[in-house]
Amino acid sequence: MAKITILGSANAVADHSHENAHFAISTGNRFILIDCPNNPIMRLSDVGLDFHQLTDLILTHFHPDHVSGVPLLLMNMWLLGHRSPLRIHGLQHTIERMKKLMDLFDWKEWINFFEVTFHALPENNMSIAVDDDDFRIYTSPVCHMIPTMGMRVEMVKSGKVLAYSCDTTPCPSLYDLAFNADVLIHEAAGEFPGHSSAFQAGQVAQNAGAKSLYLIHYDVDPKISKGLTAQAESAYSGQIYLAEDFLEIDL
C-alpha cells in the first residue's frame, strides 16, 4: 500500500504549525519527496520517515517555498552518511537553476558525495516521469508565474490515483491529471494570477470526477483557512478535507 504524508500545507508564508506545501509518497520499494522547502530531514524525522530510504525528489517549480531546502537536504544527507543514489526530476527551467544553485555551494568538491542524477522533463501534457513496479507518474505543465508542473500518480498495484495541481490557475491540463482521481490535492491560495481559490479547486474536482479533494497551499491564518472547505463545497459534491501538516492518506 502506498502512503501519502503531508509534510507541509501552507502557501508561501508558513507559520509555527504549518510548513510550506510539500509531501512524501512511499511504498516498500520507493520513497519520493514532492518539493523540498526549509529543513526537510527534520520534517521527515517528525513523521518517522527515514531520509536514507529516499529514492527520488520531484521539484514542481523553482520558487523558494518549493525548493529552498534542497541544498540543506543534500548536504545533511551527505554529512549523515548517505550513500545511495538520488534522482531529482523537474522541468528544464527548474533543473538548470537547481544545478546553478548547487554549484554556488561548490558541491562537486564535497568528498565522497553520493550519486545525484538530474532528469529534465519535457513541458508536454502527460509526460512520464517515473514508471516502475510501484508508480506510474505523469506530469503536465500548469499555469503559474514560471514553468510549473502538476502530477498524476497511478499506483500500479492498487490501481488508485493521486493527482496534484501544484501552484496554478485552473487550466485544461489539470482535468487530464485529475480525471477520476481517487485523491486530488489542489492548491487554494486564492483567486489571483498563478493561483486558485478553494471554490476553483472544487470546480476542478467536480469537473474531473475526482473522488475526494484535499486543499493545500493555503493561507494558514485561521480567519481565512476556516472557510476554505465551505467554499469548495459550493462547487464540489465529493469529500473535502483541509490538508494539515502530518496528515497521512493511504492509497
CSV table of C-alpha atoms in Angstrom, one decimal:
chain,number,residue,atom,x,y,z
A,1,MET,CA,0.0,0.0,0.0
A,2,ALA,CA,1.2,3.5,-0.9
A,3,LYS,CA,1.1,6.2,1.7
A,4,ILE,CA,1.0,10.0,1.2
A,5,THR,CA,2.3,12.1,4.1
A,6,ILE,CA,1.6,15.8,4.1
A,7,LEU,CA,4.8,17.4,5.3
A,8,GLY,CA,3.6,21.0,4.8
A,9,SER,CA,0.3,22.6,3.9
A,10,ALA,CA,0.9,26.4,3.9
A,11,ASN,CA,1.3,28.7,1.0
A,12,ALA,CA,4.5,30.7,0.6
A,13,VAL,CA,4.0,32.2,4.1
A,14,ALA,CA,4.4,29.4,6.7
A,15,ASP,CA,3.9,29.6,10.5
A,16,HIS,CA,4.9,27.5,13.5
A,17,SER,CA,2.2,24.9,12.8
A,18,HIS,CA,2.3,24.8,9.0
A,19,GLU,CA,5.3,24.3,6.8
A,20,ASN,CA,5.3,25.3,3.2
A,21,ALA,CA,3.4,22.8,1.0
A,22,HIS,CA,5.2,19.6,0.2
A,23,PHE,CA,4.6,15.9,0.7
A,24,ALA,CA,6.0,12.4,0.5
A,25,ILE,CA,4.8,9.3,-1.3
A,26,SER,CA,6.2,6.0,0.0
A,27,THR,CA,5.8,2.2,-0.7
A,28,GLY,CA,8.0,-0.6,0.4
A,29,ASN,CA,10.4,-0.1,-2.6
A,30,ARG,CA,10.3,3.6,-3.4
A,31,PHE,CA,10.2,6.9,-1.4
A,32,ILE,CA,9.5,10.1,-3.3
A,33,LEU,CA,9.6,13.6,-1.9
A,34,ILE,CA,7.4,16.2,-3.8
A,35,ASP,CA,9.1,19.6,-3.4
A,36,CYS,CA,11.6,20.5,-0.7
A,37,PRO,CA,11.4,23.7,1.4
A,38,ASN,CA,13.3,24.7,4.6
A,39,ASN,CA,14.8,21.8,6.7
A,40,PRO,CA,13.4,18.6,5.1
A,41,ILE,CA,15.3,16.0,7.2
A,42,MET,CA,13.8,17.4,10.4
A,43,ARG,CA,10.4,17.2,8.8
A,44,LEU,CA,10.8,13.7,7.7
A,45,SER,CA,12.1,12.7,11.1
A,46,ASP,CA,8.9,14.2,12.7
A,47,VAL,CA,6.8,11.7,10.8
A,48,GLY,CA,9.1,8.7,11.1
A,49,LEU,CA,10.3,8.7,7.5
A,50,ASP,CA,14.0,7.7,7.0
A,51,PHE,CA,15.8,10.0,4.6
A,52,HIS,CA,18.2,7.2,3.9
A,53,GLN,CA,15.3,5.5,2.0
A,54,LEU,CA,14.7,8.5,-0.2
A,55,THR,CA,15.0,7.5,-3.9
A,56,ASP,CA,13.5,10.5,-5.8
A,57,LEU,CA,12.9,14.2,-5.4
A,58,ILE,CA,10.4,15.8,-7.7
A,59,LEU,CA,10.5,19.6,-7.9
A,60,THR,CA,7.4,21.2,-9.3
A,61,HIS,CA,8.9,24.6,-10.0
A,62,PHE,CA,11.7,26.9,-8.9
A,63,HIS,CA,10.1,29.2,-6.3
A,64,PRO,CA,11.7,29.4,-2.8
A,65,ASP,CA,8.8,27.9,-0.9
A,66,HIS,CA,9.2,24.8,-3.1
A,67,VAL,CA,13.0,24.3,-3.4
A,68,SER,CA,14.7,26.3,-0.6
A,69,GLY,CA,15.5,23.1,1.3
A,70,VAL,CA,17.3,21.2,-1.5
A,71,PRO,CA,20.9,22.4,-0.7
A,72,LEU,CA,20.4,21.6,3.0
A,73,LEU,CA,18.8,18.2,2.3
A,74,LEU,CA,21.7,17.2,0.1
A,75,MET,CA,24.4,18.5,2.4
A,76,ASN,CA,22.8,16.9,5.5
A,77,MET,CA,22.3,13.5,3.8
A,78,TRP,CA,26.0,13.6,2.8
A,79,LEU,CA,27.1,14.6,6.3
A,80,LEU,CA,24.9,11.9,7.9
A,81,GLY,CA,26.5,9.1,5.8
A,82,HIS,CA,24.0,8.7,3.0
A,83,ARG,CA,25.5,6.7,0.0
A,84,SER,CA,22.5,5.6,-2.2
A,85,PRO,CA,21.8,7.3,-5.5
A,86,LEU,CA,19.2,10.1,-5.6
A,87,ARG,CA,17.2,11.1,-8.7
A,88,ILE,CA,16.0,14.7,-9.0
A,89,HIS,CA,13.2,15.3,-11.5
A,90,GLY,CA,11.8,18.6,-12.8
A,91,LEU,CA,11.2,20.8,-15.8
A,92,GLN,CA,14.3,22.0,-17.7
A,93,HIS,CA,13.8,25.5,-16.2
A,94,THR,CA,13.9,24.1,-12.7
A,95,ILE,CA,16.7,21.7,-13.3
A,96,GLU,CA,19.0,24.3,-14.8
A,97,ARG,CA,18.5,26.6,-11.9
A,98,MET,CA,18.9,23.9,-9.3
A,99,LYS,CA,22.3,22.9,-10.8
A,100,LYS,CA,23.4,26.6,-10.7
A,101,LEU,CA,22.3,26.9,-7.1
A,102,MET,CA,24.2,23.8,-6.0
A,103,ASP,CA,27.3,25.0,-7.9
A,104,LEU,CA,27.3,28.1,-5.8
A,105,PHE,CA,27.9,25.8,-2.8
A,106,ASP,CA,30.8,24.1,-4.7
A,107,TRP,CA,29.0,20.8,-4.1
A,108,LYS,CA,31.3,19.0,-6.6
A,109,GLU,CA,34.1,19.4,-4.0
A,110,TRP,CA,32.2,17.6,-1.3
A,111,ILE,CA,34.3,14.5,-0.7
A,112,ASN,CA,32.7,11.1,-1.1
A,113,PHE,CA,29.4,12.6,-2.1
A,114,PHE,CA,26.6,10.2,-3.1
A,115,GLU,CA,25.4,10.0,-6.7
A,116,VAL,CA,22.8,12.5,-7.8
A,117,THR,CA,21.3,12.4,-11.2
A,118,PHE,CA,19.1,15.1,-12.8
A,119,HIS,CA,16.1,14.2,-15.0
A,120,ALA,CA,14.8,17.1,-17.1
A,121,LEU,CA,11.1,16.6,-18.0
A,122,PRO,CA,9.5,18.0,-21.2
A,123,GLU,CA,6.8,20.6,-21.0
A,124,ASN,CA,4.3,18.2,-22.6
A,125,ASN,CA,1.0,17.0,-21.3
A,126,MET,CA,1.1,13.7,-19.5
A,127,SER,CA,4.8,13.1,-19.8
A,128,ILE,CA,6.0,10.1,-17.9
A,129,ALA,CA,8.4,11.0,-15.1
A,130,VAL,CA,8.5,7.6,-13.3
A,131,ASP,CA,7.4,4.2,-14.5
A,132,ASP,CA,8.2,1.1,-12.4
A,133,ASP,CA,6.5,-1.7,-10.4
A,134,ASP,CA,5.2,0.8,-7.8
A,135,PHE,CA,4.3,4.1,-9.6
A,136,ARG,CA,3.5,5.5,-12.9
A,137,ILE,CA,3.9,9.2,-12.6
A,138,TYR,CA,2.8,11.7,-15.3
A,139,THR,CA,3.5,15.4,-15.3
A,140,SER,CA,1.8,18.2,-17.2
A,141,PRO,CA,2.6,22.0,-17.4
A,142,VAL,CA,0.1,24.1,-15.4
A,143,CYS,CA,-0.5,27.9,-15.4
A,144,HIS,CA,1.7,29.6,-12.8
A,145,MET,CA,4.1,32.6,-13.0
A,146,ILE,CA,7.1,30.4,-14.1
A,147,PRO,CA,7.3,27.0,-15.7
A,148,THR,CA,5.5,24.7,-13.3
A,149,MET,CA,4.1,21.1,-13.5
A,150,GLY,CA,1.2,19.3,-11.9
A,151,MET,CA,1.3,15.5,-11.4
A,152,ARG,CA,-0.8,12.3,-11.7
A,153,VAL,CA,0.4,9.4,-9.7
A,154,GLU,CA,-1.0,6.0,-10.6
A,155,MET,CA,-0.4,3.2,-8.1
A,156,VAL,CA,0.4,0.1,-10.1
A,157,LYS,CA,-0.6,-2.5,-7.6
A,158,SER,CA,-3.8,-0.9,-6.2
A,159,GLY,CA,-4.9,1.0,-9.2
A,160,LYS,CA,-5.5,4.1,-7.1
A,161,VAL,CA,-4.8,7.5,-8.5
A,162,LEU,CA,-3.4,10.7,-6.8
A,163,ALA,CA,-3.4,14.0,-8.6
A,164,TYR,CA,-1.6,17.2,-7.6
A,165,SER,CA,-2.3,20.6,-9.0
A,166,CYS,CA,0.7,22.4,-7.7
A,167,ASP,CA,0.5,26.2,-8.0
A,168,THR,CA,-1.8,27.1,-10.8
A,169,THR,CA,-4.9,28.8,-12.0
A,170,PRO,CA,-7.4,26.4,-13.4
A,171,CYS,CA,-6.3,25.2,-16.8
A,172,PRO,CA,-7.2,22.3,-19.3
A,173,SER,CA,-4.2,20.1,-18.3
A,174,LEU,CA,-5.5,19.9,-14.8
A,175,TYR,CA,-8.5,17.9,-16.0
A,176,ASP,CA,-6.4,15.2,-17.6
A,177,LEU,CA,-4.2,15.0,-14.5
A,178,ALA,CA,-7.2,14.8,-12.1
A,179,PHE,CA,-9.6,12.6,-14.3
A,180,ASN,CA,-11.3,10.2,-12.0
A,181,ALA,CA,-8.6,10.5,-9.4
A,182,ASP,CA,-9.2,8.9,-6.0
A,183,VAL,CA,-7.4,11.8,-4.3
A,184,LEU,CA,-6.9,15.3,-5.8
A,185,ILE,CA,-4.6,17.5,-3.8
A,186,HIS,CA,-5.3,21.1,-5.1
A,187,GLU,CA,-3.9,24.4,-4.1
A,188,ALA,CA,-6.2,27.0,-2.5
A,189,ALA,CA,-4.0,30.1,-2.2
A,190,GLY,CA,-6.7,32.4,-3.6
A,191,GLU,CA,-8.1,33.7,-6.9
A,192,PHE,CA,-5.2,35.7,-8.2
A,193,PRO,CA,-2.7,35.3,-11.0
A,194,GLY,CA,-0.9,31.9,-10.9
A,195,HIS,CA,-3.2,30.5,-8.2
A,196,SER,CA,-6.6,29.1,-7.4
A,197,SER,CA,-9.3,29.7,-4.8
A,198,ALA,CA,-10.9,26.9,-2.8
A,199,PHE,CA,-14.0,27.4,-5.0
A,200,GLN,CA,-12.0,26.9,-8.1
A,201,ALA,CA,-10.3,23.8,-6.7
A,202,GLY,CA,-13.8,22.5,-6.1
A,203,GLN,CA,-14.8,23.2,-9.7
A,204,VAL,CA,-11.7,21.3,-11.0
A,205,ALA,CA,-12.5,18.3,-8.7
A,206,GLN,CA,-16.2,18.3,-9.8
A,207,ASN,CA,-15.5,18.5,-13.5
A,208,ALA,CA,-12.7,16.0,-13.4
A,209,GLY,CA,-14.7,13.4,-11.5
A,210,ALA,CA,-12.3,13.3,-8.6
A,211,LYS,CA,-13.5,11.2,-5.6
A,212,SER,CA,-12.0,13.3,-2.9
A,213,LEU,CA,-10.4,16.8,-2.6
A,214,TYR,CA,-7.6,17.9,-0.3
A,215,LEU,CA,-7.0,21.6,-0.2
A,216,ILE,CA,-3.3,22.6,0.2
A,217,HIS,CA,-1.0,25.6,-0.2
A,218,TYR,CA,-3.5,27.9,1.5
A,219,ASP,CA,-3.3,31.0,3.7
A,220,VAL,CA,-2.9,29.5,7.2
A,221,ASP,CA,-4.4,32.5,9.0
A,222,PRO,CA,-7.3,30.8,10.8
A,223,LYS,CA,-9.6,33.7,9.8
A,224,ILE,CA,-9.1,32.6,6.2
A,225,SER,CA,-8.4,28.9,6.4
A,226,LYS,CA,-11.5,28.0,8.4
A,227,GLY,CA,-13.8,29.0,5.5
A,228,LEU,CA,-12.0,27.1,2.7
A,229,THR,CA,-13.8,23.8,2.8
A,230,ALA,CA,-17.2,25.6,2.7
A,231,GLN,CA,-16.1,27.5,-0.4
A,232,ALA,CA,-15.1,24.3,-2.1
A,233,GLU,CA,-18.4,22.6,-1.1
A,234,SER,CA,-20.3,25.1,-3.1
A,235,ALA,CA,-18.7,23.7,-6.3
A,236,TYR,CA,-17.9,20.1,-5.4
A,237,SER,CA,-20.2,17.3,-4.2
A,238,GLY,CA,-17.5,14.9,-3.0
A,239,GLN,CA,-15.4,14.6,0.2
A,240,ILE,CA,-13.4,17.7,1.0
A,241,TYR,CA,-10.6,17.9,3.5
A,242,LEU,CA,-8.3,20.7,4.6
A,243,ALA,CA,-4.8,19.3,4.3
A,244,GLU,CA,-2.9,19.7,7.6
A,245,ASP,CA,0.8,19.0,8.3
A,246,PHE,CA,1.5,15.4,9.2
A,247,LEU,CA,-1.8,14.1,7.7
A,248,GLU,CA,-1.5,10.6,6.2
A,249,ILE,CA,-3.5,9.4,3.3
A,250,ASP,CA,-3.5,5.7,2.4
A,251,LEU,CA,-3.9,4.6,-1.2
